[in-house]
Amino acid sequence: MTRYILTLILFSFIQITNSNAAVTVFGDTDAATCYNHAKQGYSSRSSINICLNSLSEKPSVEAHVYATRVNLGIIYNNGRKPNLALEQFDIAIKYESIKAETLLNQGNSLYLLKDFTGALSKYDEALENNIRDISSVYFNKGLVFEKMGNTQDAIVFYKKAVSINPDLMMRFDERIRLDKS
């Protein structure tokens, strides 16, 4: 428990990236590769091209088109291009089954643009739309509150996130390890 509290206190000294919600696409297609690149945190031009190629091929499954838009947006966010990401999310949000994940990722774009109030609003909308990974929303809300200088609320949301998904603690441990090296 002491390690847990010390880790939370160290949040103000470390930079942790947002948690995103890549939308799963199965198979051996560019859309599936785009999903894997988004999930693994890639941001390269080749990752972007894979996603764009998938979109230009007009996948036969409509859901794959919208999922690829979300995953391309995540890749843009990974490369610190939130405005390009928001363009993709604005298209993807029309597909109801991935709306909550799209809202989470829109919040991440707004976070990168330092629109913290807007990010919090999108995270709340993701919760209202029954996002599957609630821990990601709480984690990201913690990041926003931390950036706003509200350490008390940040810790509350970090604790909520870790209580739902204890694996998030590994992200903090890894970051602390990297900062010490």
Coordinates of N, CA, C and O in Angstrom, one line a residue:
M1 N 0.8 -1.2 0.0 CA 0.0 0.0 0.0 C 0.9 1.3 0.0 O 0.5 2.2 -0.7
T2 N 2.0 1.2 0.7 CA 2.9 2.4 0.8 C 3.4 2.6 -0.6 O 3.5 3.8 -1.0
R3 N 3.8 1.6 -1.3 CA 4.3 1.7 -2.7 C 3.3 2.4 -3.6 O 3.6 3.3 -4.4
Y4 N 2.0 2.0 -3.4 CA 0.9 2.6 -4.2 C 0.8 4.1 -3.9 O 0.7 4.9 -4.8
I5 N 0.8 4.5 -2.7 CA 0.6 5.9 -2.3 C 1.8 6.7 -2.8 O 1.7 7.8 -3.3
L6 N 3.1 6.2 -2.6 CA 4.3 6.9 -3.1 C 4.2 7.0 -4.6 O 4.6 8.1 -5.1
T7 N 3.7 6.0 -5.3 CA 3.6 6.1 -6.8 C 2.6 7.2 -7.1 O 2.9 8.0 -8.0
L8 N 1.5 7.3 -6.4 CA 0.6 8.4 -6.7 C 1.1 9.7 -6.5 O 0.9 10.7 -7.2
I9 N 1.9 9.9 -5.5 CA 2.6 11.2 -5.2 C 3.5 11.6 -6.3 O 3.7 12.7 -6.6
L10 N 4.2 10.6 -6.8 CA 5.2 10.8 -7.9 C 4.6 11.2 -9.2 O 5.3 11.6 -10.1
F11 N 3.3 11.2 -9.4 CA 2.6 11.5 -10.6 C 3.0 12.9 -11.1 O 3.1 13.1 -12.3
S12 N 3.1 13.8 -10.2 CA 3.4 15.2 -10.7 C 4.8 15.3 -11.3 O 5.1 16.3 -11.9
F13 N 5.6 14.3 -11.1 CA 7.0 14.4 -11.6 C 7.2 13.5 -12.8 O 8.3 13.5 -13.4
I14 N 6.2 12.8 -13.3 CA 6.4 12.0 -14.4 C 5.4 12.3 -15.5 O 4.3 12.8 -15.2
Q15 N 5.7 12.0 -16.7 CA 4.8 12.1 -17.8 C 4.3 10.8 -18.3 O 5.0 9.9 -18.6
I16 N 3.0 10.6 -18.2 CA 2.4 9.3 -18.6 C 1.4 9.6 -19.8 O 0.7 10.6 -19.7
T17 N 1.4 8.8 -20.8 CA 0.5 9.0 -21.9 C -0.9 8.6 -21.6 O -1.1 7.8 -20.8
N18 N -1.8 9.2 -22.4 CA -3.2 8.8 -22.2 C -3.4 7.4 -22.5 O -2.7 6.8 -23.3
S19 N -4.5 6.8 -22.0 CA -4.9 5.5 -22.3 C -5.9 5.7 -23.4 O -6.8 6.6 -23.4
N20 N -5.8 4.9 -24.5 CA -6.7 5.0 -25.6 C -7.6 3.8 -25.8 O -7.4 2.8 -25.0
A21 N -8.4 3.8 -26.7 CA -9.3 2.7 -27.0 C -9.3 2.3 -28.4 O -10.1 2.8 -29.2
A22 N -8.3 1.5 -28.8 CA -8.3 1.0 -30.2 C -9.5 0.1 -30.4 O -9.9 -0.6 -29.6
V23 N -10.0 0.2 -31.7 CA -11.2 -0.6 -32.0 C -10.8 -1.8 -32.8 O -10.1 -1.7 -33.8
T24 N -11.1 -3.0 -32.2 CA -10.6 -4.3 -32.8 C -11.1 -4.5 -34.2 O -12.3 -4.4 -34.5
V25 N -10.2 -4.9 -35.0 CA -10.5 -5.4 -36.4 C -9.7 -6.7 -36.6 O -8.5 -6.7 -36.4
F26 N -10.4 -7.8 -36.9 CA -9.8 -9.1 -37.0 C -9.5 -9.4 -38.5 O -10.0 -8.7 -39.4
G27 N -8.6 -10.4 -38.7 CA -8.3 -10.8 -40.1 C -6.9 -10.4 -40.5 O -6.1 -9.9 -39.7
D28 N -6.6 -10.7 -41.7 CA -5.3 -10.5 -42.3 C -5.4 -9.4 -43.3 O -5.2 -9.6 -44.5
T29 N -5.8 -8.2 -42.8 CA -6.0 -7.0 -43.7 C -5.3 -5.8 -43.2 O -4.8 -5.8 -42.1
D30 N -5.2 -4.8 -44.1 CA -4.6 -3.5 -43.6 C -5.4 -3.0 -42.5 O -4.8 -2.3 -41.6
A31 N -6.7 -3.1 -42.4 CA -7.5 -2.6 -41.3 C -7.1 -3.3 -40.0 O -6.9 -2.6 -39.0
A32 N -6.8 -4.6 -40.0 CA -6.3 -5.3 -38.8 C -4.9 -4.8 -38.4 O -4.6 -4.7 -37.3
T33 N -4.1 -4.6 -39.4 CA -2.7 -4.1 -39.2 C -2.8 -2.7 -38.6 O -2.1 -2.4 -37.6
C34 N -3.7 -1.9 -39.1 CA -3.9 -0.5 -38.5 C -4.3 -0.6 -37.1 O -3.8 0.1 -36.2
Y35 N -5.2 -1.5 -36.7 CA -5.6 -1.7 -35.4 C -4.4 -2.1 -34.5 O -4.2 -1.5 -33.4
N36 N -3.6 -3.0 -34.9 CA -2.4 -3.5 -34.2 C -1.4 -2.3 -34.0 O -0.9 -2.2 -32.9
H37 N -1.3 -1.5 -35.0 CA -0.3 -0.4 -34.8 C -0.9 0.6 -33.8 O -0.1 1.2 -33.0
A38 N -2.2 0.9 -33.9 CA -2.8 1.8 -32.9 C -2.6 1.3 -31.5 O -2.2 2.0 -30.6
K39 N -2.9 0.0 -31.3 CA -2.9 -0.7 -30.0 C -1.5 -0.7 -29.4 O -1.3 -0.5 -28.2
Q40 N -0.5 -0.8 -30.3 CA 0.9 -0.8 -29.9 C 1.6 0.5 -29.7 O 2.7 0.6 -29.4
G41 N 0.8 1.6 -30.0 CA 1.4 2.9 -29.8 C 2.2 3.5 -30.9 O 3.0 4.4 -30.7
Y42 N 2.1 2.9 -32.1 CA 2.9 3.4 -33.3 C 2.4 4.8 -33.7 O 1.3 5.1 -33.6
S43 N 3.3 5.5 -34.4 CA 3.0 6.8 -34.9 C 3.7 7.1 -36.2 O 3.6 8.2 -36.7
S44 N 4.3 6.1 -36.8 CA 5.1 6.3 -38.0 C 4.2 6.6 -39.3 O 3.1 6.3 -39.3
R45 N 4.9 7.2 -40.2 CA 4.3 7.4 -41.5 C 3.8 6.1 -42.2 O 2.7 6.1 -42.8
S46 N 4.6 5.1 -42.0 CA 4.1 3.8 -42.6 C 2.8 3.3 -41.9 O 2.0 2.7 -42.6
S47 N 2.7 3.5 -40.6 CA 1.5 3.1 -39.9 C 0.3 3.9 -40.5 O -0.8 3.3 -40.7
I48 N 0.5 5.2 -40.7 CA -0.6 6.0 -41.2 C -0.9 5.5 -42.6 O -2.1 5.4 -42.9
N49 N 0.1 5.2 -43.4 CA -0.2 4.8 -44.8 C -1.0 3.5 -44.8 O -1.8 3.3 -45.7
I50 N -0.7 2.6 -43.9 CA -1.4 1.3 -43.8 C -2.9 1.6 -43.6 O -3.8 1.0 -44.3
C51 N -3.2 2.5 -42.7 CA -4.6 2.8 -42.4 C -5.2 3.5 -43.6 O -6.4 3.1 -43.9
L52 N -4.5 4.4 -44.2 CA -5.1 5.1 -45.3 C -5.3 4.2 -46.5 O -6.3 4.3 -47.2
N53 N -4.4 3.2 -46.7 CA -4.6 2.2 -47.7 C -5.8 1.4 -47.5 O -6.6 1.1 -48.4
S54 N -6.0 1.0 -46.2 CA -7.2 0.2 -45.9 C -8.5 1.0 -46.2 O -9.4 0.5 -46.7
L55 N -8.5 2.3 -45.9 CA -9.7 3.1 -46.2 C -9.9 3.3 -47.7 O -11.0 3.3 -48.1
S56 N -8.8 3.4 -48.4 CA -8.9 3.6 -49.9 C -9.5 2.3 -50.6 O -10.0 2.4 -51.6
E57 N -9.3 1.2 -49.9 CA -9.7 -0.1 -50.5 C -11.2 -0.4 -50.2 O -11.7 -1.4 -50.6
K58 N -11.8 0.5 -49.5 CA -13.2 0.3 -49.1 C -13.5 -1.1 -48.5 O -14.0 -1.9 -49.2
P59 N -13.2 -1.3 -47.3 CA -13.4 -2.6 -46.7 C -14.9 -3.0 -46.8 O -15.8 -2.2 -46.8
S60 N -15.1 -4.3 -47.0 CA -16.5 -4.8 -47.2 C -17.4 -4.7 -46.0 O -18.6 -4.7 -46.1
V61 N -16.8 -4.6 -44.8 CA -17.5 -4.5 -43.6 C -17.5 -3.0 -43.2 O -16.5 -2.5 -42.9
E62 N -18.7 -2.4 -43.1 CA -18.8 -1.0 -42.8 C -18.2 -0.7 -41.4 O -17.5 0.3 -41.3
A63 N -18.3 -1.6 -40.5 CA -17.8 -1.4 -39.1 C -16.2 -1.2 -39.2 O -15.6 -0.5 -38.4
H64 N -15.6 -1.9 -40.2 CA -14.1 -1.8 -40.3 C -13.7 -0.4 -40.8 O -12.6 0.0 -40.4
V65 N -14.5 0.2 -41.6 CA -14.2 1.6 -42.0 C -14.2 2.5 -40.8 O -13.2 3.3 -40.7
Y66 N -15.2 2.5 -40.0 CA -15.2 3.4 -38.9 C -14.2 3.0 -37.8 O -13.5 3.9 -37.2
A67 N -14.0 1.7 -37.6 CA -12.9 1.3 -36.7 C -11.5 1.7 -37.2 O -10.7 2.2 -36.3
T68 N -11.3 1.6 -38.4 CA -10.0 2.1 -39.0 C -9.9 3.6 -38.8 O -8.8 4.1 -38.5
R69 N -10.9 4.3 -38.9 CA -10.9 5.8 -38.7 C -10.4 6.1 -37.2 O -9.6 6.9 -37.0
V70 N -11.0 5.4 -36.3 CA -10.6 5.5 -34.9 C -9.2 5.2 -34.7 O -8.4 5.9 -34.1
N71 N -8.7 4.0 -35.3 CA -7.4 3.6 -35.1 C -6.4 4.5 -35.8 O -5.3 4.8 -35.2
L72 N -6.7 5.1 -36.9 CA -5.9 6.1 -37.6 C -5.8 7.3 -36.7 O -4.7 7.9 -36.5
G73 N -6.9 7.7 -36.1 CA -6.9 8.8 -35.2 C -6.0 8.6 -34.0 O -5.2 9.5 -33.6
I74 N -6.0 7.4 -33.5 CA -5.1 7.1 -32.4 C -3.6 7.2 -32.8 O -2.8 7.7 -32.1
I75 N -3.3 6.7 -34.0 CA -2.0 6.8 -34.5 C -1.6 8.3 -34.7 O -0.4 8.7 -34.3
Y76 N -2.5 9.1 -35.2 CA -2.2 10.5 -35.2 C -1.9 11.1 -33.9 O -1.0 11.9 -33.7
N77 N -2.8 10.7 -32.9 CA -2.5 11.2 -31.5 C -1.2 10.8 -31.0 O -0.5 11.5 -30.3
N78 N -0.8 9.5 -31.3 CA 0.5 9.0 -30.8 C 1.6 9.8 -31.4 O 2.7 10.0 -30.8
G79 N 1.4 10.4 -32.6 CA 2.4 11.2 -33.3 C 2.2 12.7 -33.0 O 2.8 13.5 -33.6
R80 N 1.4 13.0 -32.0 CA 1.2 14.4 -31.5 C 0.6 15.2 -32.6 O 1.0 16.4 -32.8
K81 N -0.4 14.7 -33.4 CA -1.1 15.4 -34.4 C -2.6 15.3 -34.1 O -3.4 14.7 -34.8
P82 N -3.0 15.9 -33.0 CA -4.4 15.8 -32.5 C -5.4 16.4 -33.5 O -6.6 15.9 -33.5
N83 N -5.1 17.4 -34.2 CA -6.1 18.0 -35.1 C -6.4 17.0 -36.2 O -7.6 16.9 -36.6
L84 N -5.4 16.3 -36.8 CA -5.7 15.2 -37.8 C -6.5 14.1 -37.1 O -7.4 13.5 -37.8
A85 N -6.2 13.8 -35.9 CA -6.9 12.7 -35.2 C -8.4 13.1 -35.1 O -9.3 12.3 -35.3
L86 N -8.7 14.3 -34.7 CA -10.0 14.8 -34.5 C -10.8 14.7 -35.8 O -12.0 14.4 -35.8
E87 N -10.2 14.9 -36.9 CA -10.9 14.8 -38.2 C -11.4 13.3 -38.4 O -12.5 13.1 -38.8
Q88 N -10.6 12.4 -38.0 CA -11.0 11.0 -38.1 C -12.1 10.6 -37.1 O -13.0 9.9 -37.5
F89 N -11.9 11.1 -35.9 CA -12.9 10.8 -34.9 C -14.3 11.4 -35.2 O -15.3 10.8 -34.9
D90 N -14.3 12.6 -35.9 CA -15.5 13.2 -36.2 C -16.3 12.4 -37.3 O -17.5 12.4 -37.3
I91 N -15.6 11.7 -38.1 CA -16.2 10.8 -39.0 C -16.7 9.5 -38.3 O -17.8 9.0 -38.5
A92 N -15.8 8.9 -37.5 CA -16.1 7.6 -36.8 C -17.3 7.7 -35.8 O -17.9 6.7 -35.6
I93 N -17.5 8.9 -35.2 CA -18.5 9.0 -34.1 C -19.9 8.7 -34.6 O -20.8 8.4 -33.9
K94 N -20.1 8.7 -35.9 CA -21.4 8.5 -36.5 C -21.8 7.0 -36.4 O -23.0 6.7 -36.5
Y95 N -20.8 6.1 -36.1 CA -21.1 4.7 -36.0 C -21.3 4.4 -34.5 O -20.4 4.4 -33.7
E96 N -22.6 4.1 -34.2 CA -23.0 4.0 -32.8 C -22.3 3.0 -32.0 O -22.0 3.2 -30.8
S97 N -21.9 1.8 -32.6 CA -21.3 0.8 -31.7 C -19.9 1.1 -31.2 O -19.4 0.5 -30.3
I98 N -19.3 2.1 -31.8 CA -17.9 2.5 -31.3 C -17.9 4.0 -30.8 O -16.9 4.6 -30.6
K99 N -19.1 4.5 -30.6 CA -19.2 5.9 -30.1 C -18.5 6.2 -28.8 O -17.7 7.2 -28.7
A100 N -18.6 5.3 -27.9 CA -17.9 5.6 -26.6 C -16.4 5.6 -26.7 O -15.7 6.5 -26.1
E101 N -15.9 4.7 -27.5 CA -14.4 4.6 -27.7 C -14.0 5.8 -28.5 O -12.9 6.4 -28.2
T102 N -14.8 6.3 -29.4 CA -14.5 7.5 -30.2 C -14.4 8.7 -29.3 O -13.5 9.5 -29.4
L103 N -15.4 8.8 -28.4 CA -15.4 9.9 -27.4 C -14.2 9.9 -26.5 O -13.6 11.0 -26.3
L104 N -13.8 8.8 -26.1 CA -12.6 8.7 -25.2 C -11.4 9.3 -26.0 O -10.6 10.1 -25.5
N105 N -11.3 8.8 -27.3 CA -10.1 9.3 -28.1 C -10.2 10.7 -28.5 O -9.2 11.4 -28.6
Q106 N -11.4 11.2 -28.7 CA -11.6 12.7 -28.9 C -11.1 13.4 -27.6 O -10.4 14.5 -27.8
G107 N -11.4 12.9 -26.5 CA -10.9 13.5 -25.2 C -9.4 13.5 -25.2 O -8.8 14.5 -24.8
N108 N -8.8 12.5 -25.7 CA -7.3 12.4 -25.7 C -6.7 13.5 -26.6 O -5.7 14.1 -26.3
S109 N -7.4 13.7 -27.8 CA -7.0 14.8 -28.7 C -7.1 16.1 -28.0 O -6.1 16.9 -28.1
L110 N -8.2 16.4 -27.4 CA -8.3 17.6 -26.7 C -7.3 17.8 -25.6 O -6.8 18.9 -25.3
Y111 N -7.0 16.7 -24.9 CA -5.9 16.8 -23.9 C -4.6 17.2 -24.5 O -3.9 18.1 -23.9
L112 N -4.3 16.6 -25.6 CA -3.0 17.0 -26.3 C -3.0 18.5 -26.7 O -2.0 19.1 -26.8
L113 N -4.2 19.0 -27.1 CA -4.4 20.4 -27.4 C -4.5 21.3 -26.2 O -4.7 22.5 -26.4
K114 N -4.4 20.7 -25.0 CA -4.5 21.4 -23.8 C -5.8 22.1 -23.5 O -6.0 23.0 -22.8
D115 N -6.9 21.5 -24.1 CA -8.2 21.9 -23.8 C -8.8 20.9 -22.8 O -9.5 19.9 -23.1
F116 N -8.4 21.1 -21.5 CA -8.6 20.2 -20.5 C -10.1 20.1 -20.1 O -10.6 19.0 -19.8
T117 N -10.8 21.2 -20.2 CA -12.3 21.2 -19.9 C -13.0 20.4 -21.0 O -13.9 19.6 -20.7
G118 N -12.6 20.6 -22.3 CA -13.2 19.8 -23.4 C -12.9 18.3 -23.2 O -13.7 17.5 -23.5
A119 N -11.6 18.0 -22.8 CA -11.2 16.6 -22.6 C -12.1 15.9 -21.5 O -12.6 14.8 -21.7
L120 N -12.3 16.6 -20.4 CA -13.1 16.1 -19.3 C -14.6 15.8 -19.8 O -15.2 14.8 -19.5
S121 N -15.1 16.8 -20.6 CA -16.4 16.6 -21.1 C -16.5 15.4 -22.0 O -17.5 14.6 -21.9
K122 N -15.5 15.1 -22.9 CA -15.6 14.0 -23.8 C -15.4 12.7 -22.9 O -16.1 11.7 -23.2
Y123 N -14.6 12.7 -21.9 CA -14.5 11.5 -21.0 C -15.8 11.2 -20.3 O -16.2 10.0 -20.2
D124 N -16.5 12.3 -19.9 CA -17.8 12.0 -19.2 C -18.8 11.5 -20.2 O -19.6 10.6 -19.9
E125 N -18.8 12.0 -21.5 CA -19.6 11.5 -22.5 C -19.3 10.0 -22.8 O -20.3 9.2 -23.0
A126 N -18.1 9.6 -22.8 CA -17.7 8.2 -23.0 C -18.3 7.3 -21.9 O -18.8 6.2 -22.2
L127 N -18.3 7.8 -20.7 CA -18.9 7.1 -19.6 C -20.4 7.0 -19.8 O -21.0 5.9 -19.6
E128 N -21.1 8.1 -20.2 CA -22.5 8.1 -20.4 C -22.9 7.1 -21.5 O -24.0 6.6 -21.6
N129 N -22.0 6.9 -22.5 CA -22.2 6.0 -23.6 C -21.7 4.6 -23.4 O -21.5 3.8 -24.3
N130 N -21.5 4.2 -22.1 CA -21.2 2.9 -21.6 C -19.9 2.3 -22.3 O -19.9 1.2 -22.8
I131 N -18.8 3.1 -22.2 CA -17.5 2.6 -22.6 C -17.2 1.3 -21.9 O -17.5 1.2 -20.7
R132 N -16.5 0.4 -22.6 CA -16.2 -0.9 -22.0 C -15.1 -0.7 -21.0 O -15.1 -1.3 -19.9
D133 N -14.1 0.1 -21.3 CA -12.9 0.2 -20.5 C -13.0 1.5 -19.6 O -12.4 2.5 -19.9
I134 N -13.8 1.4 -18.5 CA -14.0 2.5 -17.6 C -12.7 3.0 -17.0 O -12.5 4.2 -16.8
S135 N -11.8 2.0 -16.8 CA -10.5 2.4 -16.1 C -9.7 3.4 -17.0 O -9.0 4.3 -16.5
S136 N -9.8 3.3 -18.3 CA -9.1 4.2 -19.2 C -9.7 5.7 -19.0 O -8.9 6.6 -19.0
V137 N -11.0 5.7 -18.9 CA -11.6 7.1 -18.7 C -11.1 7.7 -17.3 O -10.7 8.8 -17.3
Y138 N -11.2 6.9 -16.3 CA -10.7 7.4 -15.0 C -9.2 7.7 -15.0 O -8.8 8.8 -14.4
F139 N -8.4 6.9 -15.6 CA -7.0 7.2 -15.7 C -6.8 8.5 -16.4 O -6.0 9.4 -16.0
N140 N -7.5 8.7 -17.6 CA -7.3 9.9 -18.3 C -7.8 11.2 -17.6 O -7.2 12.3 -17.7
K141 N -8.9 11.0 -16.8 CA -9.4 12.1 -16.0 C -8.4 12.5 -15.0 O -8.2 13.6 -14.7
G142 N -7.7 11.5 -14.4 CA -6.6 11.7 -13.5 C -5.5 12.6 -14.1 O -5.0 13.5 -13.5
L143 N -5.2 12.2 -15.3 CA -4.1 13.0 -16.1 C -4.6 14.5 -16.2 O -3.8 15.4 -16.0
V144 N -5.8 14.6 -16.6 CA -6.3 16.0 -16.8 C -6.3 16.8 -15.5 O -5.8 17.9 -15.5
F145 N -6.8 16.2 -14.5 CA -6.8 16.9 -13.2 C -5.4 17.2 -12.7 O -5.1 18.3 -12.2
E146 N -4.5 16.3 -13.0 CA -3.1 16.6 -12.6 C -2.5 17.8 -13.4 O -1.9 18.7 -12.8
K147 N -2.8 17.8 -14.7 CA -2.3 18.9 -15.5 C -3.0 20.3 -15.1 O -2.4 21.3 -15.3
M148 N -4.2 20.2 -14.6 CA -4.9 21.4 -14.1 C -4.4 21.8 -12.7 O -4.9 22.8 -12.2
G149 N -3.5 21.0 -12.1 CA -3.0 21.3 -10.8 C -3.9 20.9 -9.7 O -3.7 21.3 -8.5
N150 N -4.9 20.0 -10.0 CA -5.8 19.5 -9.0 C -5.4 18.1 -8.6 O -6.0 17.1 -9.0
T151 N -4.4 18.1 -7.8 CA -3.8 16.8 -7.4 C -4.7 15.9 -6.6 O -4.8 14.7 -6.8
Q152 N -5.6 16.5 -5.8 CA -6.5 15.7 -5.0 C -7.5 14.9 -5.9 O -7.7 13.7 -5.7
D153 N -8.1 15.6 -6.9 CA -9.0 14.9 -7.8 C -8.2 13.9 -8.7 O -8.7 12.8 -9.0
A154 N -7.0 14.3 -9.1 CA -6.2 13.4 -9.9 C -6.0 12.0 -9.1 O -6.2 11.0 -9.7
I155 N -5.6 12.1 -7.9 CA -5.4 10.9 -7.1 C -6.7 10.1 -7.0 O -6.6 8.9 -7.1
V156 N -7.8 10.8 -6.8 CA -9.1 10.0 -6.7 C -9.3 9.2 -7.9 O -9.7 8.0 -7.9
F157 N -9.1 9.8 -9.1 CA -9.4 9.1 -10.4 C -8.3 8.1 -10.7 O -8.6 7.0 -11.2
Y158 N -7.0 8.3 -10.3 CA -6.0 7.3 -10.5 C -6.4 6.1 -9.6 O -6.2 4.9 -10.1
K159 N -6.8 6.3 -8.4 CA -7.2 5.2 -7.5 C -8.3 4.4 -8.1 O -8.3 3.2 -8.1
K160 N -9.3 5.1 -8.6 CA -10.5 4.4 -9.3 C -10.0 3.6 -10.4 O -10.4 2.4 -10.6
A161 N -9.1 4.1 -11.3 CA -8.6 3.4 -12.4 C -7.9 2.2 -12.0 O -8.1 1.1 -12.6
V162 N -7.0 2.3 -11.0 CA -6.2 1.1 -10.6 C -7.0 0.1 -9.9 O -6.8 -1.1 -10.0
S163 N -8.1 0.5 -9.2 CA -9.0 -0.4 -8.5 C -9.7 -1.3 -9.5 O -10.0 -2.4 -9.3
I164 N -10.0 -0.7 -10.7 CA -10.7 -1.5 -11.7 C -9.7 -2.3 -12.6 O -10.0 -3.4 -12.9
N165 N -8.6 -1.7 -12.8 CA -7.5 -2.4 -13.7 C -6.2 -2.3 -13.0 O -5.4 -1.3 -13.3
P166 N -5.8 -3.2 -12.1 CA -4.6 -3.2 -11.4 C -3.4 -3.2 -12.3 O -2.3 -2.7 -11.9
D167 N -3.5 -3.6 -13.5 CA -2.4 -3.6 -14.5 C -1.9 -2.2 -14.8 O -0.8 -2.0 -15.2
L168 N -2.7 -1.2 -14.6 CA -2.3 0.2 -14.8 C -1.1 0.5 -13.9 O -0.3 1.4 -14.2
M169 N -1.1 -0.2 -12.8 CA 0.0 0.1 -11.8 C 1.4 -0.2 -12.5 O 2.4 0.5 -12.2
M170 N 1.4 -1.1 -13.4 CA 2.6 -1.5 -14.1 C 3.1 -0.3 -15.0 O 4.3 -0.1 -15.1
R171 N 2.2 0.5 -15.5 CA 2.6 1.6 -16.3 C 3.3 2.7 -15.4 O 4.3 3.3 -15.9
F172 N 2.8 2.8 -14.2 CA 3.4 3.8 -13.3 C 4.8 3.3 -12.9 O 5.8 4.0 -12.8
D173 N 4.9 2.0 -12.6 CA 6.1 1.4 -12.1 C 7.2 1.5 -13.2 O 8.3 1.8 -13.0
E174 N 6.8 1.2 -14.5 CA 7.7 1.3 -15.6 C 8.2 2.7 -15.8 O 9.4 2.9 -16.0
R175 N 7.3 3.6 -15.7 CA 7.7 5.0 -15.9 C 8.7 5.5 -14.8 O 9.7 6.2 -15.1
I176 N 8.4 5.1 -13.6 CA 9.3 5.4 -12.5 C 10.7 4.8 -12.7 O 11.7 5.4 -12.5
R177 N 10.7 3.5 -13.1 CA 11.9 2.8 -13.4 C 12.7 3.6 -14.5 O 13.9 3.8 -14.4
L178 N 12.0 4.0 -15.6 CA 12.7 4.7 -16.7 C 13.2 6.1 -16.2 O 14.3 6.5 -16.6
D179 N 12.5 6.8 -15.3 CA 12.9 8.1 -14.8 C 14.2 7.9 -13.9 O 15.0 8.8 -13.9
K180 N 14.3 6.8 -13.3 CA 15.5 6.6 -12.4 C 16.7 6.2 -13.2 O 17.8 6.4 -12.7
S181 N 16.6 5.7 -14.4 CA 17.7 5.2 -15.2 C 18.4 6.3 -16.0 O 18.0 7.4 -16.0

